mmCIF file of C-alpha atoms and ligand atoms in Angstrom:
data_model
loop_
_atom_site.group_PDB
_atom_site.id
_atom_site.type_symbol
_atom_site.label_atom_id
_atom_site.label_comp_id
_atom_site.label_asym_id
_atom_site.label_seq_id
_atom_site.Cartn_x
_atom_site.Cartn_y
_atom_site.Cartn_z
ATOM 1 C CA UNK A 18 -15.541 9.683 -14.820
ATOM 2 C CA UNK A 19 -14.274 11.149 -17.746
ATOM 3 C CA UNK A 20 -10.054 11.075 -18.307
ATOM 4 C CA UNK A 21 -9.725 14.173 -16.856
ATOM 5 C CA UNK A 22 -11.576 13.750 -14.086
ATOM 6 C CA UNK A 23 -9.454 10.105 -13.893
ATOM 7 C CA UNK A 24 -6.543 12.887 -14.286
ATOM 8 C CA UNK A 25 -7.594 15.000 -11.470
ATOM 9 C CA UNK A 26 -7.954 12.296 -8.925
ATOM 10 C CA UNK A 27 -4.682 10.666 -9.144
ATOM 11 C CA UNK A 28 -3.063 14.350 -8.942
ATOM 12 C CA UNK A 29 -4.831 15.449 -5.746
ATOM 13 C CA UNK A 30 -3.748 12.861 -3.711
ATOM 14 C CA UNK A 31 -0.853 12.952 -1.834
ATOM 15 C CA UNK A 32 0.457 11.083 1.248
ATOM 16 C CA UNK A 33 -0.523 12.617 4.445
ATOM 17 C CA UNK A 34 0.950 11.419 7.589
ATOM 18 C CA UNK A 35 -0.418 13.638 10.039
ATOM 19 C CA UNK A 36 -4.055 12.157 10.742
ATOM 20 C CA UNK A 37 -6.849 13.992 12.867
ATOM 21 C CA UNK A 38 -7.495 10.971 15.172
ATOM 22 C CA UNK A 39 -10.829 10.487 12.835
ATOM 23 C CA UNK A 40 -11.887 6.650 12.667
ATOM 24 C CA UNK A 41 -11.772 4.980 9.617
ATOM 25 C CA UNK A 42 -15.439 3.089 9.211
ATOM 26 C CA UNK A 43 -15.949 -0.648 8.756
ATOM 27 C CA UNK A 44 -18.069 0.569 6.007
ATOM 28 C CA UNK A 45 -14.691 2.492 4.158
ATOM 29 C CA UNK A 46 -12.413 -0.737 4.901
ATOM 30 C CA UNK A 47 -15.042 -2.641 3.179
ATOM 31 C CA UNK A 48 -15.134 -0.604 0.520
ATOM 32 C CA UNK A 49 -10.943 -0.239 0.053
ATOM 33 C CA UNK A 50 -11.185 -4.113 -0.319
ATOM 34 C CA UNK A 51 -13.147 -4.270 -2.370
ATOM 35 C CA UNK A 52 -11.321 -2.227 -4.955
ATOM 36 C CA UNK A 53 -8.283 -4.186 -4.460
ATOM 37 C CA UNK A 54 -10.478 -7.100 -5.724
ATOM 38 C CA UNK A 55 -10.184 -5.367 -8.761
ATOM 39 C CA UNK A 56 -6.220 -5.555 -9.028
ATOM 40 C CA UNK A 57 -4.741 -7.164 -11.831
ATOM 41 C CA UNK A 58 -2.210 -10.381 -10.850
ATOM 42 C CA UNK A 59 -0.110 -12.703 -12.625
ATOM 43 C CA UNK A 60 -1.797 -15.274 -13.712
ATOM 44 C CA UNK A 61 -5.008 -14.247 -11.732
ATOM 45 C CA UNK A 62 -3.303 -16.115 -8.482
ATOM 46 C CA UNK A 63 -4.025 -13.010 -6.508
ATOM 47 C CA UNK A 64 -0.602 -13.226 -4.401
ATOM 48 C CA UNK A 65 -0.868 -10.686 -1.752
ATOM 49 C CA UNK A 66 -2.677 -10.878 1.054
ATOM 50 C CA UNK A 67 -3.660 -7.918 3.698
ATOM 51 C CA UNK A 68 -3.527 -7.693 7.666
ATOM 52 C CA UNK A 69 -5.742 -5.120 8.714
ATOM 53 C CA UNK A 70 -4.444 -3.354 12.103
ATOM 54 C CA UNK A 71 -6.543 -1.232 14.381
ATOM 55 C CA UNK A 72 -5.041 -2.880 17.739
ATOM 56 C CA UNK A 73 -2.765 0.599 19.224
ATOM 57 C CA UNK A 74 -0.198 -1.658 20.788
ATOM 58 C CA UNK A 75 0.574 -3.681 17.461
ATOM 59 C CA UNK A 76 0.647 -0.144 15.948
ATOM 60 C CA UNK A 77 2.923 1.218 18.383
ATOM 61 C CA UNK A 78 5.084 -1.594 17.565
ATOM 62 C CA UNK A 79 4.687 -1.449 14.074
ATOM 63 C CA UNK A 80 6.211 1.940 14.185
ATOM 64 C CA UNK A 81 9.140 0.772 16.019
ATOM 65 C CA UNK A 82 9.758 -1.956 13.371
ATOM 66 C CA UNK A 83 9.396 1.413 11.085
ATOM 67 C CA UNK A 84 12.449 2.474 12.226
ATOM 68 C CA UNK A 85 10.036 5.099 14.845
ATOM 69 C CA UNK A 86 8.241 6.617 12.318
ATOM 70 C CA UNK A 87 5.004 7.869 13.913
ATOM 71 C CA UNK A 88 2.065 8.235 11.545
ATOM 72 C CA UNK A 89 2.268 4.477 11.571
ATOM 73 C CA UNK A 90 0.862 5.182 15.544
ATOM 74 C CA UNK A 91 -1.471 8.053 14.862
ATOM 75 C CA UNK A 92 -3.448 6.400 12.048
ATOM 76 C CA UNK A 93 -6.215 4.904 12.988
ATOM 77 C CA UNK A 94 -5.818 1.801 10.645
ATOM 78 C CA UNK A 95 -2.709 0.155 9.102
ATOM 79 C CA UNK A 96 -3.237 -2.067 5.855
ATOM 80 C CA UNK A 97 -0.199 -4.613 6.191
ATOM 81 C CA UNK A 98 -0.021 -5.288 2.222
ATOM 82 C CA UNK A 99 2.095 -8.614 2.315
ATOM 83 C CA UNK A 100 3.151 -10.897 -1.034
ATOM 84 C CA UNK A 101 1.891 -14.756 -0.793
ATOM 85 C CA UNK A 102 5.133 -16.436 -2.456
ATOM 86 C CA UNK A 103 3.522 -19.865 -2.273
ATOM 87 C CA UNK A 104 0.535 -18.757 -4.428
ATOM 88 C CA UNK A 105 2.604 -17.522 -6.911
ATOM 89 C CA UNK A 106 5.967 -19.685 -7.195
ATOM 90 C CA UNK A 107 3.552 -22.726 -7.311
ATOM 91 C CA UNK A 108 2.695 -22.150 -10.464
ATOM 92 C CA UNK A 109 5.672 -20.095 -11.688
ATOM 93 C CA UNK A 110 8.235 -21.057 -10.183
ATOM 94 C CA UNK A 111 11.411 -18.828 -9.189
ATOM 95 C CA UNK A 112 9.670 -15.974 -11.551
ATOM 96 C CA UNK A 113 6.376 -16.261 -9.133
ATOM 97 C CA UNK A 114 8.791 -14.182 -6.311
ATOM 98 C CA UNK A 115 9.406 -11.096 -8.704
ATOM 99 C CA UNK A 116 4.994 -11.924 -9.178
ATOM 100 C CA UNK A 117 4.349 -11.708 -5.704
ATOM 101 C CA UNK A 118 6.193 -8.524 -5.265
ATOM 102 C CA UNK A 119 4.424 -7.086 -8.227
ATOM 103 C CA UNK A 120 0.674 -8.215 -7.411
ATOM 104 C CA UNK A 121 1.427 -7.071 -4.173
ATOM 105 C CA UNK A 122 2.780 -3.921 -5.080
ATOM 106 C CA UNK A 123 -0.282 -3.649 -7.412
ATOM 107 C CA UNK A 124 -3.065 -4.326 -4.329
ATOM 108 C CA UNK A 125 -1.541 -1.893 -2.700
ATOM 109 C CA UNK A 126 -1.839 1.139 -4.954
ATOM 110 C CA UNK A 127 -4.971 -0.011 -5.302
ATOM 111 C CA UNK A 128 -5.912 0.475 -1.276
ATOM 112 C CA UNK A 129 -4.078 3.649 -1.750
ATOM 113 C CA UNK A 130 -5.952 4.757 -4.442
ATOM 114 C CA UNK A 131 -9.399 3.479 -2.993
ATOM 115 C CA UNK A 132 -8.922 5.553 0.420
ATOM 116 C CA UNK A 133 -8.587 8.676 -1.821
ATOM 117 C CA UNK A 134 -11.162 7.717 -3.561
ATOM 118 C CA UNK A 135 -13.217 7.758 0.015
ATOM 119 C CA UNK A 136 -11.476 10.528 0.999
ATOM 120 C CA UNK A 137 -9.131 9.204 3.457
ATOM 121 C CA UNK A 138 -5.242 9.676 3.820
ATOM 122 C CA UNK A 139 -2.676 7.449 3.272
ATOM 123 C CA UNK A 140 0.737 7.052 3.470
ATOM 124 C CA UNK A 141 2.632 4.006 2.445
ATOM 125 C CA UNK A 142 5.404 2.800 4.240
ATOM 126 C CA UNK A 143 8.047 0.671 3.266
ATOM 127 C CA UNK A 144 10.687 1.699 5.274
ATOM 128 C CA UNK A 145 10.703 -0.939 8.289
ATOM 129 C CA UNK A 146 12.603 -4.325 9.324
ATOM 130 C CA UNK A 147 10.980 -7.218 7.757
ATOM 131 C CA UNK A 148 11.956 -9.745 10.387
ATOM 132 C CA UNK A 149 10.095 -7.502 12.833
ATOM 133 C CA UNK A 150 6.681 -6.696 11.325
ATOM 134 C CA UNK A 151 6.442 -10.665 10.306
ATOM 135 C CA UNK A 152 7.203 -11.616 14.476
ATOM 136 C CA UNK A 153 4.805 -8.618 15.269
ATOM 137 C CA UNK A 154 1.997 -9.516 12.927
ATOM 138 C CA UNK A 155 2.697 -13.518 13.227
ATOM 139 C CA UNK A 156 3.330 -13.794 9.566
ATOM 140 C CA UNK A 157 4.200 -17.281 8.023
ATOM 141 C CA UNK A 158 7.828 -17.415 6.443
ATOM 142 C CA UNK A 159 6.064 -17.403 3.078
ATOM 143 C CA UNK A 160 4.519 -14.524 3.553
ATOM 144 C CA UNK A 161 6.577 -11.287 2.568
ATOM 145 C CA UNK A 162 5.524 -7.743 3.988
ATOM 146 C CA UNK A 163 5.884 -5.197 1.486
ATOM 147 C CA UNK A 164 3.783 -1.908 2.651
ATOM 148 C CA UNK A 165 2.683 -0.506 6.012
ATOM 149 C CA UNK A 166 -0.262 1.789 3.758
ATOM 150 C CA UNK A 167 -1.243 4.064 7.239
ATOM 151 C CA UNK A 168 -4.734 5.183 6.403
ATOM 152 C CA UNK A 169 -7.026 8.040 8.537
ATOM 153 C CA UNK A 170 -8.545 11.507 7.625
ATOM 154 C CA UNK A 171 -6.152 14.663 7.492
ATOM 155 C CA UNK A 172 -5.786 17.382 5.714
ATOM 156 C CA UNK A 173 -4.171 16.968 2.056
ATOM 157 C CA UNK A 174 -0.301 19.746 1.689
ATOM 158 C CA UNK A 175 -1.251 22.832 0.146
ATOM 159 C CA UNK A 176 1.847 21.770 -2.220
ATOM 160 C CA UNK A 177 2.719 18.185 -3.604
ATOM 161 C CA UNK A 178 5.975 17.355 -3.994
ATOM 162 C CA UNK A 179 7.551 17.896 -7.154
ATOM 163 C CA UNK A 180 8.161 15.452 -9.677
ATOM 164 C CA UNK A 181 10.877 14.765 -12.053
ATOM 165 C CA UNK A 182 10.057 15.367 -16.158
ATOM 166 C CA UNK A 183 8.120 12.940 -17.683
ATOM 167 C CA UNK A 184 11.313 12.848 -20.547
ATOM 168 C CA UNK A 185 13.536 11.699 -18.041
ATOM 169 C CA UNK A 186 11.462 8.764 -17.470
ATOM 170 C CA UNK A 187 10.461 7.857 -21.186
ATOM 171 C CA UNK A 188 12.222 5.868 -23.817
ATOM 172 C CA UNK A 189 11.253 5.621 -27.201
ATOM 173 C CA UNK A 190 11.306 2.288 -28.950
ATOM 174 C CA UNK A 191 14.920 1.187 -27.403
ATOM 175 C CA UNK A 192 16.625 2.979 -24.445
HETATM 176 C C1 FMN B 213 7.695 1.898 -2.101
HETATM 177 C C2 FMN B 213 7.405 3.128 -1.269
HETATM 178 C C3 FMN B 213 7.961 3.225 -0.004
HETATM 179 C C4 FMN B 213 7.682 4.334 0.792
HETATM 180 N N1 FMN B 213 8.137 4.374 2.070
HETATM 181 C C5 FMN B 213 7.840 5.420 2.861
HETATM 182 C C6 FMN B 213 8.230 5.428 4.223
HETATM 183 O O1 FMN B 213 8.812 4.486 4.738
HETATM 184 N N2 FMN B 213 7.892 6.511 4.965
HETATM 185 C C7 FMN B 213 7.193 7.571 4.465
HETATM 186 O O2 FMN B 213 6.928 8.508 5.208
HETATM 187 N N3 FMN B 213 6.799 7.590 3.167
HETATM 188 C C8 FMN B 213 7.089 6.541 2.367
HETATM 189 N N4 FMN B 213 6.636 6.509 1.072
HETATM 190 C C9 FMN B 213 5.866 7.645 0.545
HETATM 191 C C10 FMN B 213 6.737 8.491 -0.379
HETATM 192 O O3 FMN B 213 7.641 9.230 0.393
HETATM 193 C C11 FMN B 213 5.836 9.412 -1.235
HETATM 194 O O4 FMN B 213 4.941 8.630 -1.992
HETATM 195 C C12 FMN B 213 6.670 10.270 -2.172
HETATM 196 O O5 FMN B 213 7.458 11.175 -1.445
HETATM 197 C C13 FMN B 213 5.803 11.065 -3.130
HETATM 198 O O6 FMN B 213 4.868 11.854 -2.403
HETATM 199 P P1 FMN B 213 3.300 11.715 -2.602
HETATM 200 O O7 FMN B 213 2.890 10.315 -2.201
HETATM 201 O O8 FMN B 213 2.746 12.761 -1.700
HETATM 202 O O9 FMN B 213 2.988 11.964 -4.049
HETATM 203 C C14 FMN B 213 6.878 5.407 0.274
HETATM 204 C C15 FMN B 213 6.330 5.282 -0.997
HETATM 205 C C16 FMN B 213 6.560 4.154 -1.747
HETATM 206 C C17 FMN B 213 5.885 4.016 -3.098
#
């Protein structure tokens, strides 16, 4: 892949939230995690951890805790992406929370990207009530959920939505 193809990629995905109902294959799940294997992490601790949801009750109730948002039902397979605060805080500490979030974060773009790369839809979700998705999915208090990433097949928007100028992001050398 050459930069532009690299280029190409990340610009023709988009979330999708309408899915066709299409499984998702053990074979595509095992490749998703395997890219996010790849991810980059403070320290190497790898501080995220991933529960994989196919179950349509715990879905159904994982939309509720999304504040009723329903591609969280209609996708065949939710990728909890959750941040492992012990892994990271015990080695650094108070910083290793703002770690977690990030390698978290981080493993999650990476599933994102991955499903496009298989070409499957995504949309993460980060709108939802903590307290509910951790009784829902039995999380340990340590363990922080930080993306619902809803992944099926679908049909990509004819348009993706528009983004501000790269100036108004960019700094150069002090703000
Ligand atoms: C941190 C984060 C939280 C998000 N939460 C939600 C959400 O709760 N529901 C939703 O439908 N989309 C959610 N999205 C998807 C964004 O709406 C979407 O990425 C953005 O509008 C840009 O569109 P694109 O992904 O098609 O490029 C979230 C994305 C991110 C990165």
């Amino acid at each position: 892949m050459d930069s532009s193809d690299f280029s190409a990629f990340l610009a023709s995905r988009s979330s999708v939230r309408d899915f066709d109902g299409a499984p998702v294959n053990e074979e595509d799940i095992r490749y998703i995690l395997s890219c996010a294997k790849t991810a980059p992490s403070a320290g190497n601790l790898e501080a995220w951890d991933v529960v994989i949801v196919h179950d349509e009750e715990t879905k159904s109730l994982l939309a509720e805790a999304a504040f009723g948002q329903g591609h969280i039902e209609r996708a065949p397979v939710i990728f909890a992406v959750c941040s492992n605060y012990v892994r990271s805080m015990s080695r650094y500490g108070e910083r290793g929370i703002l770690y977690g979030l990030e390698d978290a974060t981080i493993a999650c773009t990476y599933l994102m990207l991955a499903a496009h790369a298989r070409n499957l839809r995504s949309c993460w979700t980060g709108a939802f009530n903590d307290e509910d998705v951790r009784e829902i999915l039995m999380l340990p208090q340590h363990i922080r959920p930080i993306s619902l990433l809803a992944v099926g097949r679908g049909s990509l928007p004819a348009q993706h939505p528009l983004r501000m100028d790269i100036g108004e992001h960019v700094h150069h050398e002090t703000w």
